[in-house]
mmCIF file of C-alpha atoms in Angstrom:
data_model
loop_
_atom_site.group_PDB
_atom_site.id
_atom_site.type_symbol
_atom_site.label_atom_id
_atom_site.label_comp_id
_atom_site.label_asym_id
_atom_site.label_seq_id
_atom_site.Cartn_x
_atom_site.Cartn_y
_atom_site.Cartn_z
ATOM 1 C CA MET A 7 -3.256 2.690 8.535
ATOM 2 C CA ILE A 8 -5.406 0.737 6.116
ATOM 3 C CA ALA A 9 -4.952 -0.701 2.648
ATOM 4 C CA ARG A 10 -7.684 -0.390 0.055
ATOM 5 C CA VAL A 11 -7.462 -3.346 -2.318
ATOM 6 C CA GLY A 12 -9.397 -3.297 -5.586
ATOM 7 C CA TYR A 13 -9.668 -6.483 -7.664
ATOM 8 C CA PHE A 14 -9.994 -6.319 -11.455
ATOM 9 C CA ASP A 15 -11.032 -9.388 -13.464
ATOM 10 C CA GLY A 16 -9.374 -9.590 -16.890
ATOM 11 C CA PHE A 17 -8.200 -5.981 -16.824
ATOM 12 C CA ASP A 18 -4.472 -5.373 -16.469
ATOM 13 C CA LEU A 19 -4.477 -1.704 -15.358
ATOM 14 C CA THR A 20 -2.067 -0.731 -18.149
ATOM 15 C CA GLY A 21 -2.322 2.993 -18.741
ATOM 16 C CA ARG A 22 -3.967 3.602 -15.385
ATOM 17 C CA ASP A 23 -1.107 5.628 -13.883
ATOM 18 C CA TRP A 24 -3.514 8.563 -13.861
ATOM 19 C CA VAL A 25 -5.302 6.925 -10.901
ATOM 20 C CA LEU A 26 -2.281 7.072 -8.608
ATOM 21 C CA ASP A 27 -1.301 10.468 -10.039
ATOM 22 C CA ALA A 28 -4.742 11.850 -9.136
ATOM 23 C CA LEU A 29 -4.308 10.704 -5.535
ATOM 24 C CA GLN A 30 -0.930 12.378 -4.974
ATOM 25 C CA GLY A 31 -1.305 14.962 -2.232
ATOM 26 C CA SER A 32 -4.675 13.641 -1.083
ATOM 27 C CA ALA A 33 -5.297 13.766 2.645
ATOM 28 C CA GLY A 34 -4.173 10.555 4.303
ATOM 29 C CA PHE A 35 -2.733 8.968 1.133
ATOM 30 C CA HIS A 36 0.534 7.057 1.596
ATOM 31 C CA GLY A 37 1.105 5.628 -1.889
ATOM 32 C CA GLY A 38 -0.045 2.648 -3.858
ATOM 33 C CA CYS A 39 0.693 0.208 -6.630
ATOM 34 C CA HIS A 40 -0.911 -1.856 -9.379
ATOM 35 C CA LEU A 41 -0.234 -5.596 -9.564
ATOM 36 C CA LEU A 42 -0.807 -7.892 -12.552
ATOM 37 C CA ASP A 43 -1.119 -11.638 -13.050
ATOM 38 C CA GLU A 44 0.222 -11.877 -16.614
ATOM 39 C CA VAL A 45 -1.314 -15.342 -17.126
ATOM 40 C CA THR A 46 -4.937 -14.453 -16.306
ATOM 41 C CA GLY A 47 -4.859 -10.719 -16.954
ATOM 42 C CA ASN A 48 -6.395 -10.153 -13.524
ATOM 43 C CA SER A 49 -4.985 -7.336 -11.448
ATOM 44 C CA MET A 50 -5.122 -5.566 -8.116
ATOM 45 C CA SER A 51 -4.810 -1.960 -7.093
ATOM 46 C CA ILE A 52 -3.486 -1.372 -3.576
ATOM 47 C CA SER A 53 -3.431 2.023 -1.915
ATOM 48 C CA PHE A 54 -2.431 2.939 1.626
ATOM 49 C CA TRP A 55 -4.409 5.399 3.738
ATOM 50 C CA ASP A 56 -4.586 6.816 7.253
ATOM 51 C CA ASP A 57 -8.104 5.462 7.659
ATOM 52 C CA GLU A 58 -11.204 4.309 5.802
ATOM 53 C CA ALA A 59 -12.652 7.834 5.573
ATOM 54 C CA CYS A 60 -9.540 9.003 3.677
ATOM 55 C CA ALA A 61 -9.767 5.973 1.370
ATOM 56 C CA LEU A 62 -13.410 6.711 0.601
ATOM 57 C CA ALA A 63 -12.535 10.345 -0.150
ATOM 58 C CA GLY A 64 -9.860 9.002 -2.512
ATOM 59 C CA GLN A 65 -12.507 7.052 -4.423
ATOM 60 C CA ILE A 66 -14.363 10.319 -5.041
ATOM 61 C CA ILE A 67 -11.153 11.964 -6.281
ATOM 62 C CA VAL A 68 -10.510 9.090 -8.716
ATOM 63 C CA ALA A 69 -14.101 9.214 -9.998
ATOM 64 C CA ALA A 70 -13.800 12.965 -10.639
ATOM 65 C CA ALA A 71 -10.427 12.531 -12.401
ATOM 66 C CA SER A 72 -11.908 9.764 -14.534
ATOM 67 C CA LYS A 73 -14.745 11.980 -15.735
ATOM 68 C CA SER A 74 -12.656 15.093 -16.288
ATOM 69 C CA GLY A 75 -9.882 13.234 -18.108
ATOM 70 C CA ASP A 76 -12.156 11.054 -20.207
ATOM 71 C CA HIS A 77 -10.443 7.946 -18.872
ATOM 72 C CA THR A 78 -12.061 4.601 -19.529
ATOM 73 C CA GLY A 79 -11.872 1.167 -17.996
ATOM 74 C CA PRO A 80 -13.839 -0.791 -15.472
ATOM 75 C CA GLY A 81 -14.006 -0.170 -11.790
ATOM 76 C CA PRO A 82 -12.956 -2.975 -9.477
ATOM 77 C CA SER A 83 -15.137 -6.058 -9.270
ATOM 78 C CA ARG A 84 -14.515 -6.128 -5.516
ATOM 79 C CA VAL A 85 -12.950 -3.824 -2.917
ATOM 80 C CA GLN A 86 -11.582 -4.669 0.520
ATOM 81 C CA MET A 87 -10.356 -2.397 3.284
ATOM 82 C CA LEU A 88 -7.695 -4.162 5.359
ATOM 83 C CA LYS A 89 -5.824 -3.027 8.454
ATOM 84 C CA VAL A 90 -2.084 -2.723 7.800
ATOM 85 C CA VAL A 91 -0.361 -4.609 10.589
ATOM 86 C CA ARG A 92 3.208 -4.269 9.277
ATOM 87 C CA ARG A 93 4.821 -2.185 6.533
ATOM 88 C CA THR A 94 8.452 -1.496 5.781
#
């Protein structure tokens, strides 16, 4: 399992539930969350996937949902794929 972590500078992800909603039922998707630093306004999006190929397919799904739903907001300033070594 891997975690895809997206970092957003000065964007708090409010109103971005559509991202996680769009991923529901996607192959290899195991959930996710949005995290916010209320002092800086910076945030992170973390999603859990079977592997990197599933995570990359998820990015395509989110891009398509963004265009079809006329959703706005920046993409992440940086993305990391990290191996999940323990999850409860």
